[in-house]
Coordinates of C-alpha atoms and ligand atoms in Angstrom, one line a residue:
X1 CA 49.1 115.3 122.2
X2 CA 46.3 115.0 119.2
X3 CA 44.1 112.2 118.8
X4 CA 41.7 111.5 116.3
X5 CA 38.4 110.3 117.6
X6 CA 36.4 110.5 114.4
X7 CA 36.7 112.2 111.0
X8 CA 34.2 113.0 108.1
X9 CA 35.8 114.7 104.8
X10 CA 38.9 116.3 106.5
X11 CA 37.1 117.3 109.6
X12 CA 37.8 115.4 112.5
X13 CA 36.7 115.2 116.7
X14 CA 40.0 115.2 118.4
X15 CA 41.4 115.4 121.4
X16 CA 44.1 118.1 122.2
X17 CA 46.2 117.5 125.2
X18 CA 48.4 119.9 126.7
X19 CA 50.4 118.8 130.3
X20 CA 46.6 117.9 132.4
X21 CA 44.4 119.8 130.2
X22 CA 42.5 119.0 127.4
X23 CA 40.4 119.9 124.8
X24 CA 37.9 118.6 122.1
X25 CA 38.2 119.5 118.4
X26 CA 37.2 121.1 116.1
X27 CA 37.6 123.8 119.1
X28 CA 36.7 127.5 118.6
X29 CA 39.0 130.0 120.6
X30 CA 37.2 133.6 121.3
X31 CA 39.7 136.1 121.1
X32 CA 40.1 138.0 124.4
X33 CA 41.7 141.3 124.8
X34 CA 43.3 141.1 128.1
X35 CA 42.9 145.1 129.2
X36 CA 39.1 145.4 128.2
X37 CA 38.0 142.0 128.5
X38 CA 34.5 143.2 127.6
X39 CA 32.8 139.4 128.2
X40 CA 36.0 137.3 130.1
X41 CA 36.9 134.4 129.6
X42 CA 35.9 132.9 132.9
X43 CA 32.1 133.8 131.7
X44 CA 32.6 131.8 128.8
X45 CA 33.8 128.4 130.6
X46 CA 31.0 128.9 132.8
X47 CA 28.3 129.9 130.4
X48 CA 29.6 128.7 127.0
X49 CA 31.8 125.5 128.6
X50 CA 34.8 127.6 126.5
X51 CA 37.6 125.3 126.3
X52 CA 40.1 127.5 125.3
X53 CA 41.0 130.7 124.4
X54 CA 43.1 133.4 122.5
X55 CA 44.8 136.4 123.7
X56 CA 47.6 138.8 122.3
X57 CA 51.3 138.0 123.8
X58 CA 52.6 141.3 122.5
X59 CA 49.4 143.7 124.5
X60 CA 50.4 142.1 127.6
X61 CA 54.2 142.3 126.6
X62 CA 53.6 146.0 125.9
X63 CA 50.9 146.6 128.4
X64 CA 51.1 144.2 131.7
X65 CA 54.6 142.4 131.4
X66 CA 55.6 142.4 135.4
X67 CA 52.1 140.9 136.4
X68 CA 52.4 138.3 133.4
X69 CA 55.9 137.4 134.5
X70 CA 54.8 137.2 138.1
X71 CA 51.2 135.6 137.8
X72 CA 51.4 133.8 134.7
X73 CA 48.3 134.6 131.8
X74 CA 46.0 132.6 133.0
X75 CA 45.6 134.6 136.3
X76 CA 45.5 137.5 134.3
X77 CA 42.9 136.3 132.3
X78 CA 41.1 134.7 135.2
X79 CA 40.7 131.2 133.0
X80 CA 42.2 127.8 133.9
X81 CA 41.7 126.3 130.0
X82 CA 43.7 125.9 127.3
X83 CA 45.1 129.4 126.4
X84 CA 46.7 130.4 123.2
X85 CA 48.9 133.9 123.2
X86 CA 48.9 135.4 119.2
X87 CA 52.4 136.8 118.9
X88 CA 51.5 140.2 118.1
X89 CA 52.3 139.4 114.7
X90 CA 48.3 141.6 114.2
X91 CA 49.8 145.1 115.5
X92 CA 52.6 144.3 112.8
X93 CA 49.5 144.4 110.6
X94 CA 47.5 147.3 111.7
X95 CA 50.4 149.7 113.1
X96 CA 53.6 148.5 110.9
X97 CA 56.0 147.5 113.5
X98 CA 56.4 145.6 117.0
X99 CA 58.6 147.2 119.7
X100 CA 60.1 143.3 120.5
X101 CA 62.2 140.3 119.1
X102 CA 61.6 137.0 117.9
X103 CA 63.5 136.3 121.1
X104 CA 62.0 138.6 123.4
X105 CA 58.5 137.2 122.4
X106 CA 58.9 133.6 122.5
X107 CA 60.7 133.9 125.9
X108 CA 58.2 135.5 127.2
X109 CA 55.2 133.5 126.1
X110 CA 57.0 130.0 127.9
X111 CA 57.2 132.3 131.0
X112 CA 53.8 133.6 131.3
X113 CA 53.2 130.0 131.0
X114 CA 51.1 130.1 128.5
X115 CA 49.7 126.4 126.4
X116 CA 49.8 127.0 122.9
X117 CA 52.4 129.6 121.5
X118 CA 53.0 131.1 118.3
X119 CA 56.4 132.5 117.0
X120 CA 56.6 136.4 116.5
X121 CA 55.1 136.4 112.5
X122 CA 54.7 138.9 110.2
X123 CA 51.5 138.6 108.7
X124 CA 50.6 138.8 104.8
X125 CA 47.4 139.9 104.9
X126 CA 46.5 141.1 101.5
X127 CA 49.4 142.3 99.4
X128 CA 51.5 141.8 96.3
X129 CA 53.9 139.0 95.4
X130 CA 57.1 141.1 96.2
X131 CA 55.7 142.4 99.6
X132 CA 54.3 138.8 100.4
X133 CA 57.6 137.0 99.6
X134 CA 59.1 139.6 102.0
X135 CA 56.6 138.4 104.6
X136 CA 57.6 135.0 104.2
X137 CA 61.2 135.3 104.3
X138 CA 60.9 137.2 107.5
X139 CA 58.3 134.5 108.8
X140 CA 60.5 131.9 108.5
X141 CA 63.5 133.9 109.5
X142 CA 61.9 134.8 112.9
X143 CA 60.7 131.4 113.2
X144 CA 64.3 129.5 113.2
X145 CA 65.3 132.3 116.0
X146 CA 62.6 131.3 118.3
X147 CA 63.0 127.8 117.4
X148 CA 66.9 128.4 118.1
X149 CA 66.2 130.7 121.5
X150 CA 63.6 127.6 122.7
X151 CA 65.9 125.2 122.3
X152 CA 68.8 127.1 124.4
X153 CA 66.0 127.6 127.1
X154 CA 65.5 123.9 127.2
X155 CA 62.3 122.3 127.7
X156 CA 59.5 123.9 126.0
X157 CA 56.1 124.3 128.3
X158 CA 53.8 125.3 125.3
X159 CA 53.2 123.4 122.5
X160 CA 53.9 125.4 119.3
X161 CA 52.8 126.9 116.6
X162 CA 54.2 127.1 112.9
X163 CA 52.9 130.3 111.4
X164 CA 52.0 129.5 107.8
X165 CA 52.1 133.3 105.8
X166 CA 51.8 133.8 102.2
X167 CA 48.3 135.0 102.0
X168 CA 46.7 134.7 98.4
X169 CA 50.1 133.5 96.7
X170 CA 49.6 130.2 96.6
X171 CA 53.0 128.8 95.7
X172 CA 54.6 130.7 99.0
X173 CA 51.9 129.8 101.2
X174 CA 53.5 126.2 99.9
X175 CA 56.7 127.1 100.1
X176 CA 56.0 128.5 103.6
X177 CA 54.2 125.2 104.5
X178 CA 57.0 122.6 102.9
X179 CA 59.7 124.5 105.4
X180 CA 58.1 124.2 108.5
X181 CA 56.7 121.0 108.1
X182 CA 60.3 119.8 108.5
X183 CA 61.0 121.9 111.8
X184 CA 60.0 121.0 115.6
X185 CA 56.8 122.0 116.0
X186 CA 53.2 120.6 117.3
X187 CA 51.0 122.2 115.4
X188 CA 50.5 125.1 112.3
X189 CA 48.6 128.1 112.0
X190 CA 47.6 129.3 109.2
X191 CA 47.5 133.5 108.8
X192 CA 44.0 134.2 107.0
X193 CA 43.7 137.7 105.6
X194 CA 40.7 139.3 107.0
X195 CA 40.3 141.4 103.8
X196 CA 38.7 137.5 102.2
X197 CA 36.1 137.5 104.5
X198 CA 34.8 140.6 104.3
X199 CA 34.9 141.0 100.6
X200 CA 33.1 137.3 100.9
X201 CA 36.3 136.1 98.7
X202 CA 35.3 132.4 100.2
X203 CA 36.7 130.5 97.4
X204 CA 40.2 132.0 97.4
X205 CA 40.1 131.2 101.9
X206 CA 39.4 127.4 101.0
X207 CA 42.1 126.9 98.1
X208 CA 44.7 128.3 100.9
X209 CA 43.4 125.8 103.6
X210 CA 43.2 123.2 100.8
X211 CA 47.2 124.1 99.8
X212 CA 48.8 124.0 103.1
X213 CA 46.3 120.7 103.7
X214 CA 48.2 118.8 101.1
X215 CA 51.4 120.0 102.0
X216 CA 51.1 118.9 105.8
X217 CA 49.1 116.0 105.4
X218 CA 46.5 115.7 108.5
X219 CA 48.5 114.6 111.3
X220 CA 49.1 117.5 113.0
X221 CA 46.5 120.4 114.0
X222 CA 45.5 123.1 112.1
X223 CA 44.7 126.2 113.5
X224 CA 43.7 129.2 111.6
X225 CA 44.0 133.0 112.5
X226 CA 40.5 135.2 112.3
X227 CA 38.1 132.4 110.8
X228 CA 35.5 135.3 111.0
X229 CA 31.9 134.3 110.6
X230 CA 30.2 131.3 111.8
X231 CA 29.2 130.5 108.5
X232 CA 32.0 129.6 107.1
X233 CA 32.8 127.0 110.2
X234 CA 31.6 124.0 108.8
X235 CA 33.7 124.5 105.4
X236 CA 36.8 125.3 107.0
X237 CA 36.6 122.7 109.5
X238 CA 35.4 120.4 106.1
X239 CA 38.8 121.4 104.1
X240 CA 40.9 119.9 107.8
X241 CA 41.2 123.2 110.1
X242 CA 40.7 122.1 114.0
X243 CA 41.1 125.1 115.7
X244 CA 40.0 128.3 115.0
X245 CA 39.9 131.7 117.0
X246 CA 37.8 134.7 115.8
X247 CA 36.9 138.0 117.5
X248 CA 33.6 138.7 115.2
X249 CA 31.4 138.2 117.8
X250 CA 32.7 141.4 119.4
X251 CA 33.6 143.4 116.4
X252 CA 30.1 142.6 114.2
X253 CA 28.7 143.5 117.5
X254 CA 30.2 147.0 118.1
X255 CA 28.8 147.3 114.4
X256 CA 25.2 147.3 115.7
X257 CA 24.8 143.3 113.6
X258 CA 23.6 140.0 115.3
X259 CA 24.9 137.1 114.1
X260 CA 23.0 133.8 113.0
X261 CA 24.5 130.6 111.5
X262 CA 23.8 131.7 108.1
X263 CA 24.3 135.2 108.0
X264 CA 24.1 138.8 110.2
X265 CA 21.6 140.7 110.5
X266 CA 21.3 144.8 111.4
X267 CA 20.1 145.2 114.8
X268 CA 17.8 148.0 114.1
X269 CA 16.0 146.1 111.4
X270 CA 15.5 142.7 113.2
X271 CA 11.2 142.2 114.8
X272 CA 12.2 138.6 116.0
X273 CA 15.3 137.1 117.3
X274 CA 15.5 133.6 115.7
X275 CA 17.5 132.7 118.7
X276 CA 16.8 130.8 121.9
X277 CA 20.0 132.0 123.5
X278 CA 19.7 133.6 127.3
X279 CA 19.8 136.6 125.5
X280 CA 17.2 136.2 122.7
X281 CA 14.6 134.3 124.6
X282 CA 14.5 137.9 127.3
X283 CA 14.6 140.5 125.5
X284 CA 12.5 141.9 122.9
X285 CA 14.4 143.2 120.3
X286 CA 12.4 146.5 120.9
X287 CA 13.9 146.4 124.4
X288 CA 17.9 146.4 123.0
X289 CA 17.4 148.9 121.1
X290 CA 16.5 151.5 123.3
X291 CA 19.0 150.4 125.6
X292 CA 22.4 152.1 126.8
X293 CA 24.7 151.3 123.8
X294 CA 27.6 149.8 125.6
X295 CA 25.2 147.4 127.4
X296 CA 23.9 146.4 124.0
X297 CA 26.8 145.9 122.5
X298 CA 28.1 143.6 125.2
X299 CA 24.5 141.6 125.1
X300 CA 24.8 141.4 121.3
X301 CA 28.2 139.7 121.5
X302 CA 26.9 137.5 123.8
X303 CA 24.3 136.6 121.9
X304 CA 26.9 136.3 118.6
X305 CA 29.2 134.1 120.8
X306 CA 26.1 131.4 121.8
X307 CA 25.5 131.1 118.1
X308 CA 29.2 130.4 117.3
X309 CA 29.2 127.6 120.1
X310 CA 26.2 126.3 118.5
X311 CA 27.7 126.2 115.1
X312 CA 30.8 124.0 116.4
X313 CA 28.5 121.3 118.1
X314 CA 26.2 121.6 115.1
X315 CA 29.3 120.1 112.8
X316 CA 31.0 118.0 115.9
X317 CA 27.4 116.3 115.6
X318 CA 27.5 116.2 112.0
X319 CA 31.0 114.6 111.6
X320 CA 30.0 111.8 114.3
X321 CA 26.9 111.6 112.2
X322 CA 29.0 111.0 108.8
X323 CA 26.7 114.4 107.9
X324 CA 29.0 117.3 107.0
X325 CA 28.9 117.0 103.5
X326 CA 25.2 117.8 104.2
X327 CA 25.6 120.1 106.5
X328 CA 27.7 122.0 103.8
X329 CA 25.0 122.0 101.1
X330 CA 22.5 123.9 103.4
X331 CA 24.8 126.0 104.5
X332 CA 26.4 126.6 101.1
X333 CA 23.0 128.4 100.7
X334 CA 23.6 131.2 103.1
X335 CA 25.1 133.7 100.3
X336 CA 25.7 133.0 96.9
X337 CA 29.5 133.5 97.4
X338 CA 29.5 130.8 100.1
X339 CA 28.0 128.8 97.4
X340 CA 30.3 129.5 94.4
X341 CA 32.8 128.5 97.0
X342 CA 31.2 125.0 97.8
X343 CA 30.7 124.5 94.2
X344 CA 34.5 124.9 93.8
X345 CA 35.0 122.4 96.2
X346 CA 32.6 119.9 94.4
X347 CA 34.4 120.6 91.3
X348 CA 38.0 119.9 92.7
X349 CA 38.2 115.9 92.0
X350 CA 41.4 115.8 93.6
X351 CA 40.6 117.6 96.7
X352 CA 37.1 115.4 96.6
X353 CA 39.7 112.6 96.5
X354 CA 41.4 113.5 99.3
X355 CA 38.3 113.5 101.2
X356 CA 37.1 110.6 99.9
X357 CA 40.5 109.0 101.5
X358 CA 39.0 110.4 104.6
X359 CA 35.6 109.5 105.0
X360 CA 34.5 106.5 106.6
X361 CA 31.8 104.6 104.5
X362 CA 29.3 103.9 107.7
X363 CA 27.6 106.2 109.9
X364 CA 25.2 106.2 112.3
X365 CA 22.1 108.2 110.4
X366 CA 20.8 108.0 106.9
X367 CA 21.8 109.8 104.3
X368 CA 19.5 112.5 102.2
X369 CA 20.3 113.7 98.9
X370 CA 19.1 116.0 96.8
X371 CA 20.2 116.8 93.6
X372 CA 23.3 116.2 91.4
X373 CA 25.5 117.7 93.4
X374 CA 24.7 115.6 96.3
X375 CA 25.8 112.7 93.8
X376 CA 29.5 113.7 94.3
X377 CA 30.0 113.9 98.0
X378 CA 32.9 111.0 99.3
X379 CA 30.8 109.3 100.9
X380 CA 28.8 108.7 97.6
X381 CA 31.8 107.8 95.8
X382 CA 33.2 106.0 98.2
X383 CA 30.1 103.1 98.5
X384 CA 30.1 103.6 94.5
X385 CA 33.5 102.5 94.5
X386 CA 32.8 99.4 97.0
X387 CA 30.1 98.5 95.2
X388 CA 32.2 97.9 92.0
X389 CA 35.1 96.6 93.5
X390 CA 33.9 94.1 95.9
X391 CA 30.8 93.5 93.7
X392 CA 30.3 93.7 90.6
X393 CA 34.6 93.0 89.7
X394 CA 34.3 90.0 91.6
X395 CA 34.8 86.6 89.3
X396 CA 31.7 84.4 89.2
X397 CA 28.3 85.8 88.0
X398 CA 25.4 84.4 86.7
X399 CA 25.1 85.0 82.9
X400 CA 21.7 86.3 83.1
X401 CA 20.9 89.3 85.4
X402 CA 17.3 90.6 86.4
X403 CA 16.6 94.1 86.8
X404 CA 14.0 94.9 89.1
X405 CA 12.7 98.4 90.0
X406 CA 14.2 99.4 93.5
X407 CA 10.7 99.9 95.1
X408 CA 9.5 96.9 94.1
X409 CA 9.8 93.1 95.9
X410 CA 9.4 90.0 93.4
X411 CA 9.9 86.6 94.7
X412 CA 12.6 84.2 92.8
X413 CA 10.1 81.8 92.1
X414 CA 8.2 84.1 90.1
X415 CA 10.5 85.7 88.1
X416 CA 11.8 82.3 87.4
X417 CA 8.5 82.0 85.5
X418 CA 8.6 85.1 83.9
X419 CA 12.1 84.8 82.5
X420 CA 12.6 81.3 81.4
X421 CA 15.2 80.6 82.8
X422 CA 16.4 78.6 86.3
X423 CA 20.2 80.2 87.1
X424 CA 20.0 84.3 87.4
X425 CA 21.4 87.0 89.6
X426 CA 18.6 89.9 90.7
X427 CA 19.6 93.6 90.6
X428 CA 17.4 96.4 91.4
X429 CA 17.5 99.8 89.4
X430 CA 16.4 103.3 89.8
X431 CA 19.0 104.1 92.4
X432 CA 21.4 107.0 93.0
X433 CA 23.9 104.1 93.1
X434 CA 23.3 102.4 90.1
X435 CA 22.3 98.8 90.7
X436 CA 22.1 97.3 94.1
X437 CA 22.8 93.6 93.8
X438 CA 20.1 92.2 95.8
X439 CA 22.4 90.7 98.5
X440 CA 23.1 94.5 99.3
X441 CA 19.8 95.5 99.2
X442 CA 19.4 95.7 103.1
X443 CA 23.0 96.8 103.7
X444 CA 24.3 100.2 104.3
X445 CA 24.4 102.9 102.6
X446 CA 21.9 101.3 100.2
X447 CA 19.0 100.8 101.9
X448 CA 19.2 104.1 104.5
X449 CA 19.8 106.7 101.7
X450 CA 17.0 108.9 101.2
X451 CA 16.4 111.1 97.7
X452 CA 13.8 112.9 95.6
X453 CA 12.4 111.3 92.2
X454 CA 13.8 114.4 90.3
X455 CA 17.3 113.2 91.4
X456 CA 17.2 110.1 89.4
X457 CA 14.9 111.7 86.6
X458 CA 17.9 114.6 86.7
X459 CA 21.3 112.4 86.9
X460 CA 19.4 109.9 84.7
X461 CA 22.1 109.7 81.6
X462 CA 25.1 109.1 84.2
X463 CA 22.7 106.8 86.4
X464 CA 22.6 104.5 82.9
X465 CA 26.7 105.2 82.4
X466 CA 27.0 103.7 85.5
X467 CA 24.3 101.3 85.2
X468 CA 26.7 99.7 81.7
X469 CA 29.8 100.2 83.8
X470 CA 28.5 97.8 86.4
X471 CA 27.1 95.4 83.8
X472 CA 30.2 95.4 81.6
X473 CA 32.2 94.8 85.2
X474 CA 29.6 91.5 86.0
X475 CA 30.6 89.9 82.6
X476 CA 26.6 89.3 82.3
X477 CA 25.8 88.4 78.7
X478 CA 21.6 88.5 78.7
X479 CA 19.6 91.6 81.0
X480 CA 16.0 91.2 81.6
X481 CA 14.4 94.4 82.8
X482 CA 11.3 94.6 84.9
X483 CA 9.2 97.7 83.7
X484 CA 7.6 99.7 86.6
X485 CA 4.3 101.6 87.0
X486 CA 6.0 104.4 87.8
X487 CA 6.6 106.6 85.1
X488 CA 10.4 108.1 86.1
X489 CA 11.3 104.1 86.1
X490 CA 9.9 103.3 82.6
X491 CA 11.7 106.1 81.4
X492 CA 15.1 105.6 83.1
X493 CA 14.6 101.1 82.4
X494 CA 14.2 102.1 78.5
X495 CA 17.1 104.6 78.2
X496 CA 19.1 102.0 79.7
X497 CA 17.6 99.6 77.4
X498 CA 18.7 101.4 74.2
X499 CA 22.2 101.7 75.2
X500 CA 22.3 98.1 75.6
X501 CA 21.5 97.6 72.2
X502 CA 23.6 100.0 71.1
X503 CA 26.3 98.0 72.7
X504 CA 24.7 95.2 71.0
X505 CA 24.5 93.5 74.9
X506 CA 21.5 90.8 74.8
X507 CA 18.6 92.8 76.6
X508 CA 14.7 93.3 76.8
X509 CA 12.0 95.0 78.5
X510 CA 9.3 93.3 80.6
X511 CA 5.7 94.5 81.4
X512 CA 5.2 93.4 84.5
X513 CA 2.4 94.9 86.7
Ligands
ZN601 ZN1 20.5 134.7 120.8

């Protein structure tokens, strides 16, 4: 039903089957209303290639129940893709109650046939510890009656949702999580207050994916409820959500603001649209603005969904590129809570572990870093790790080792010469690795990795931690060092220098030019 095709962090391409439809991962579900329908969902296949979408179970419960029954939902919504019905467990949000049963609803969404199902929930949204354990209980509660009422019914059509609720309490989201995991379903979905996004609470969003994450493990989906704006795609998809539905497009649109992959913007202050959408590349924004407001709000959110679909093959290309790490740090720039939210990320070892776990060392492109930071993605760890474990901890080096700068090439026979000495292994310094033995020099990651002088001139006391780690791992008892012309090089060669000598390790400095 879910196949992994490739992964980067805890992202991942996969394939979703349901019965003879199918769907690609990470996949983005619009929400649809199906009375209004402002911009359907058969525009979207057509125009967007929408995969899938996500309606409310309990409007048409409430407000079109005899033509569901009859039709099924995907006549209704005029859309032969992958549908997923929300339980109505949102009106429990805004309006307090639901006129229906677990029961009610759950039979109902097998018989309007439709693919992906969630049990009737009560949503946490943003609340106290007493009120959220209530939401919980009840959660759960509801969930073992459908569960129960399904299994009466006999074979289940959809495949199933768990609803993960707990909101901001960590330890119930958990507790939520740990209980479900156990029970029959094909997939979770996790309830994301709203209030986080739009008080730009990013940080507190990623420790709840990152909690129910290590609770489930990453073998079945994840989908999460209201991921809000594009911008925050890449991190949630980064932290191991695959599915995602938001209705931002139409909401920041009735609000008069265009979406862009990094931020909104207020229609009424925008000259340009930075946009090549069908929408952006015909009309001047002068044009929308004096137009009749219903049609601009529809244009808007048309506009707003193209950027969203371009956001989700922007990181499908960057996880079969072994690039979302990247793609995170220039998007982390977008607002400086986005940021503070990446940086907690960065600084979580154990969740960098877990993505480390995760993260194939090759890919197909190069990578680029930039500063520090950069230093700690997976990936970066990962070939680190390699590199001392199938390198430098192997049994058998040379005694003496020759440091060369990384930018320069010296022959064998003429370092020979210069050091004296017949039997000696070559390294090369000044790397964001530490030293690249020379037989790796040509290899992946080491020789496509692309980075800044100030890096190294930056990270340059953990480069030479590194650098004695490595050393002290190849058992080498005398270092030569080449000097370099280039000034960062000197400077980096003779701090490593003096820590040799501090470790009273046989060393010395060559001029060479
Ligand atoms: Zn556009």
């Amino acid at each position: 039903m879910f196949e992994v095709l490739a992964e980067d962090l805890l992202g991942r391409i996969g394939r979703l089957k349901i019965r003879n439809k199918q769907a690609e991962t990470p996949l983005f579900l619009p929400v649809i209303n199906p009375i209004t329908q402002s911009i359907s969902a058969k525009w979207m296949k057509e125009n967007l290639r929408a995969e899938a979408v996500i309606t409310n179970a309990y409007i048409i419960f409430k407000r079109l129940r005899e033509k569901a029954l009859e039709e099924g939902v995907h006549r209704i919504l005029d859309f032969d893709g992958i549908i997923m019905t929300d339980s109505g467990g949102y009106q429990v949000l805004e309006y307090g109650d639901v006129e229906a049963t677990p029961e009610e609803i759950a039979l109902f969404e097998e018989e309007i046939r439709t693919d992906i199902a969630v049990p009737l929930d009560i949503p946490t949204g943003i609340c106290g510890k007493e009120k959220a354990e209530e939401t919980v209980e009840k959660t759960l509660k509801n969930v073992e009656i459908t569960l129960n009422v399904l299994k009466e019914r006999g074979a289940r059509r959809a495949l199933w949702a768990a609803p993960i609720q707990g909101g901001i309490h960590l330890d119930l989201l958990q507790r939520c999580a740990e209980i479900e995991k156990e029970m029959d379903f094909d997939l979770y979905a996790l309830g994301s207050p709203t209030p986080l996004m739009e008080g730009y609470r990013f940080e507190k969003l990623f420790e709840m994916i990152y909690t129910v994450r290590k609770v489930t493990g990453l073998g079945r989906p994840l989908h999460l409820f209201g991921a809000g704006h594009p911008m925050i795609f890449p991190f949630i998809v980064a932290l191991g959500v695959d599915m995602f539905d938001s209705a931002s497009y139409y909401l920041y649109a009735k609000d008069e603001r265009y979406i862009t992959s990094t931020g909104t913007l207020r229609i009424d202050r925008i000259d340009y649209f930075p946009c090549n959408c069908p929408v952006c590349s015909n009309i001047a924004p002068d044009e929308l603005k004096e137009m009749e407001r219903n049609e601009r709000i529809r244009l808007i959110a048309t506009h707003n969904l193209y950027t969203c679909f371009k956001e989700i093959r922007e990181i499908k290309q960057a996880i079969r590129d072994g690039r979302l790490m990247e793609l995170l740090e220039i998007r982390a720039r977008s607002h400086p809570r986005l940021y503070q939210a990446f940086r907690w990320i960065m600084e979580n070892e154990e969740l960098l572990k877990f993505m480390e776990d995760h993260t194939p060392l090759s890919s197909r492109r190069g990578i680029n870093l930039f500063n520090g930071l950069s230093l700690k993605r997976p990936r970066i760890r990962r070939a680190k790790r390699r590199l001392m474990e199938r390198y430098f901890k192997l049994p058998g080096h040379e005694k003496n080792l020759v440091l060369i700068p990384f930018n320069r090439k010296m022959s064998f026979e003429k370092l020979k010469r210069i050091i004296g000495e017949e039997d000696f292994e070559i390294a090369y310094y000044g790397s964001p690795y530490g030293l690249i033995p020379d037989p790796l020099r040509y290899t992946y990651p080491f020789s496509q990795t692309n980075y800044p002088r100030t890096l190294i001139e930056e990270t340059s006391e953990n480069l030479v931690k590194l650098m004695i780690e490595q050393l002290k791992a190849g058992g080498y008892e005398r270092i030569h060092i080449i000097s370099s012309r280039s000034k960062y090089l000197r400077d980096l060669a003779s701090k490593l220098l003096e820590t040799l000598h501090e470790l009273g390790i046989d060393s010395n400095v060559i001029n060479q030019n």
